[in-house]
CSV table of C-alpha atoms in Angstrom, one decimal:
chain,number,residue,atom,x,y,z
A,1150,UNK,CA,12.4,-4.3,18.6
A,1151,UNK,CA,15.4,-3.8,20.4
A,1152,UNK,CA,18.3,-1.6,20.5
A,1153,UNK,CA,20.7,-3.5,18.5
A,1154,UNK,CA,18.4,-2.6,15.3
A,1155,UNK,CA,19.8,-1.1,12.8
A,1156,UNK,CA,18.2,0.2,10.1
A,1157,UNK,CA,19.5,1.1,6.3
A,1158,UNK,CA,21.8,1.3,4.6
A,1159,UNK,CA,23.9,-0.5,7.7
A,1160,UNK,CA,21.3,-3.4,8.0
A,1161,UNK,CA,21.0,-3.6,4.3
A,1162,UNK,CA,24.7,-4.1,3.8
A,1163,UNK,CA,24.6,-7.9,3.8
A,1164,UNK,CA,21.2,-8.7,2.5
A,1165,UNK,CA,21.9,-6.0,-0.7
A,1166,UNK,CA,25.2,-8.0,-1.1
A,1167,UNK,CA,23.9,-11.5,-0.9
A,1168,UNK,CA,20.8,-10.6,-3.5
A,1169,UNK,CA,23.7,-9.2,-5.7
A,1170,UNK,CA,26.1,-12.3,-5.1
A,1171,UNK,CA,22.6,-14.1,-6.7
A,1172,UNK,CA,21.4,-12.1,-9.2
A,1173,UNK,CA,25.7,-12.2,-10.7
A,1174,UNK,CA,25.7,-16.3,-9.8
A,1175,UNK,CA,22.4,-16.9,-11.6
A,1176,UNK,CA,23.5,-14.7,-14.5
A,1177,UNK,CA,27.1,-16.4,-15.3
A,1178,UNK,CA,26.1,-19.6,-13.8
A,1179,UNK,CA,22.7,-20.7,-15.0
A,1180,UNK,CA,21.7,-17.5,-17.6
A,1181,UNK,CA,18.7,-16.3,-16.1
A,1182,UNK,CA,18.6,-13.2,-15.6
A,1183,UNK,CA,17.2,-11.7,-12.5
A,1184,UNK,CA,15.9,-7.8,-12.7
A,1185,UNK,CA,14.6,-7.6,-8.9
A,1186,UNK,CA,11.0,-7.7,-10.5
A,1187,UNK,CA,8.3,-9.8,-8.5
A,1188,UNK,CA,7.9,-11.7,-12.0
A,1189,UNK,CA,10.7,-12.9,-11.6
A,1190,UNK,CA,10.8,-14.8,-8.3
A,1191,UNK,CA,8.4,-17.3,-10.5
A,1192,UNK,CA,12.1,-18.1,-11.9
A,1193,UNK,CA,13.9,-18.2,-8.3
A,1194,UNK,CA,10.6,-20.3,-7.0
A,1195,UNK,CA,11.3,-22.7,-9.7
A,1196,UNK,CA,15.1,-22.8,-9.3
A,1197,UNK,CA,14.8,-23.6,-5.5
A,1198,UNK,CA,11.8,-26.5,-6.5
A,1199,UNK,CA,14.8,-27.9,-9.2
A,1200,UNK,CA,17.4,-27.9,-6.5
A,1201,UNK,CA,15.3,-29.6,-3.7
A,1202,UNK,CA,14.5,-32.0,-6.5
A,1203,UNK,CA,18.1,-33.1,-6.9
A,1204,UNK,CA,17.8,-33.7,-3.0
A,1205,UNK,CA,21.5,-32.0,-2.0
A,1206,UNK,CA,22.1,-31.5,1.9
A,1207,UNK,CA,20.9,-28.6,3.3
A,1208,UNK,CA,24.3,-27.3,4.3
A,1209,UNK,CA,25.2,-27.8,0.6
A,1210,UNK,CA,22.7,-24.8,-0.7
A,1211,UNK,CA,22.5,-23.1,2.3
A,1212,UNK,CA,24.2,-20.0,0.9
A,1213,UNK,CA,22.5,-19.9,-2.6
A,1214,UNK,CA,19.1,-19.7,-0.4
A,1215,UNK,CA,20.4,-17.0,1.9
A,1216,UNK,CA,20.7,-15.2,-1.7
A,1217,UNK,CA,17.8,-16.0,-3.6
A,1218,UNK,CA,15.7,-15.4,0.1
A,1219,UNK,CA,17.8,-12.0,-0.1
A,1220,UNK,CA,17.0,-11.1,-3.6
A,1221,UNK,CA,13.3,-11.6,-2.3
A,1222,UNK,CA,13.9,-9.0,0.6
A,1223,UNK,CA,15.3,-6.5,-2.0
A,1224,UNK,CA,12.5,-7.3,-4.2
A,1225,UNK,CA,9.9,-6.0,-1.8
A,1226,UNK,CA,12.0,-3.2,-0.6
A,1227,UNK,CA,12.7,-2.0,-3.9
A,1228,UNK,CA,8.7,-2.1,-4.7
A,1229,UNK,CA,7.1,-0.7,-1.3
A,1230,UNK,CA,10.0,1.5,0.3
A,1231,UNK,CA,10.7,-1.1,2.7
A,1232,UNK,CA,13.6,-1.4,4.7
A,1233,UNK,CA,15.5,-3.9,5.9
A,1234,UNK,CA,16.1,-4.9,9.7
A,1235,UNK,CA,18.7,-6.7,11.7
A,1236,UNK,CA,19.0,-8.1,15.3
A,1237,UNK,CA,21.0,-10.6,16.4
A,1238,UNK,CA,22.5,-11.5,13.2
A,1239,UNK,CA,19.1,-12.2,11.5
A,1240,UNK,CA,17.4,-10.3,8.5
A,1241,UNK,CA,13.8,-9.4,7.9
A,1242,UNK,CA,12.3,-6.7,5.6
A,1243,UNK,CA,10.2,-4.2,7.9
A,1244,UNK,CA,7.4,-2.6,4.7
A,1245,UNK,CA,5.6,0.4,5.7
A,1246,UNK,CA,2.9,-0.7,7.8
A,1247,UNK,CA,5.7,-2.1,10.3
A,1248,UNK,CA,4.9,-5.5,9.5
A,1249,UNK,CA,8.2,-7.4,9.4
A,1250,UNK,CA,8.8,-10.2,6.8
A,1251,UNK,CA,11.8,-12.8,6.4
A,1252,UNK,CA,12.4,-13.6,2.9
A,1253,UNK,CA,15.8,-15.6,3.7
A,1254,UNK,CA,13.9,-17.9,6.7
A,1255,UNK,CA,11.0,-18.4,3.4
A,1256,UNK,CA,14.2,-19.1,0.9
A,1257,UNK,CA,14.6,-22.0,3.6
A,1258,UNK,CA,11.1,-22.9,3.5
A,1259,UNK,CA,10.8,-23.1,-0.1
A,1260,UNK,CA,14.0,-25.3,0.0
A,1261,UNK,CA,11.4,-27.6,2.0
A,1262,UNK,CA,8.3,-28.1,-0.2
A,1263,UNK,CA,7.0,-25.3,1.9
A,1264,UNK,CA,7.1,-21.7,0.9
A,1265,UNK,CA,7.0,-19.3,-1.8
A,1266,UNK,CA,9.1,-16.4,-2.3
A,1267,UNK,CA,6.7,-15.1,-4.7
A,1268,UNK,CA,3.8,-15.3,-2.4
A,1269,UNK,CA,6.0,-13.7,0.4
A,1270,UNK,CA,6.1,-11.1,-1.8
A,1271,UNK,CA,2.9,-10.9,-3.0
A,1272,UNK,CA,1.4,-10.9,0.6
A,1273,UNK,CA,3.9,-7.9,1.9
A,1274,UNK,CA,3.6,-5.5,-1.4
A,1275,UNK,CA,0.0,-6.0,-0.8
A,1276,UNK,CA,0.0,-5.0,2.9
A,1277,UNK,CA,2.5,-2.1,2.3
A,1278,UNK,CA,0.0,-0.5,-0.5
């Protein structure tokens, strides 16, 4: 990595706030509640397959999956000990073993038929153990 790294609670800053801005929208907005659990990214998986269902433009959701990829990052952090990394205005979650893992860029992936934030995290809180 480079020099611009940063690590928490700097680097965290806007991740912790976006996962925040989710977990508050999903609460008042829709009524799920979100307890940073890895059970309960079954719930954001299913809320990002609803939304691409509906088939709005990308720029349209961009910042709900920024959030719900977020909540993901904080998920795994919150579970391993993680912490989160920046460089160059990107995000990633760096667990433990120094593996580096970017729940937001996955958010986006789920948002096209091909990811799964609960995988993600599956797959990095079962490196970091």
């Amino acid at each position: 990595m480079t020099a611009q790294q940063e690590t928490r609670p700097t680097a965290a800053a806007k991740p912790a706030r976006w996962a925040a801005d989710a977990v508050a929208t999903m609460r008042e907005g829709a009524r799920v509640r979100l307890d940073y659990s890895a059970q309960s990214l079954w719930r954001v998986d299913r809320m990002i397959e609803e939304i691409r269902r509906e088939e709005p433009p990308y720029a349209a959701v961009e910042s709900v999956l920024r959030g719900f990829g977020a909540y993901a990052g904080e998920v795994i952090v919150r579970q391993t000990g993680a912490e989160w990394w920046t460089a160059g205005g990107d995000h990633w979650v760096r667990t433990r073993d120094g593996r580096l893992w970017d729940p937001i860029d996955e958010a986006r992936r789920c948002f096209g038929g091909q990811g799964s934030l609960r995988l993600l995290c599956r797959d990095a809180t079962a490196q970091a153990g």
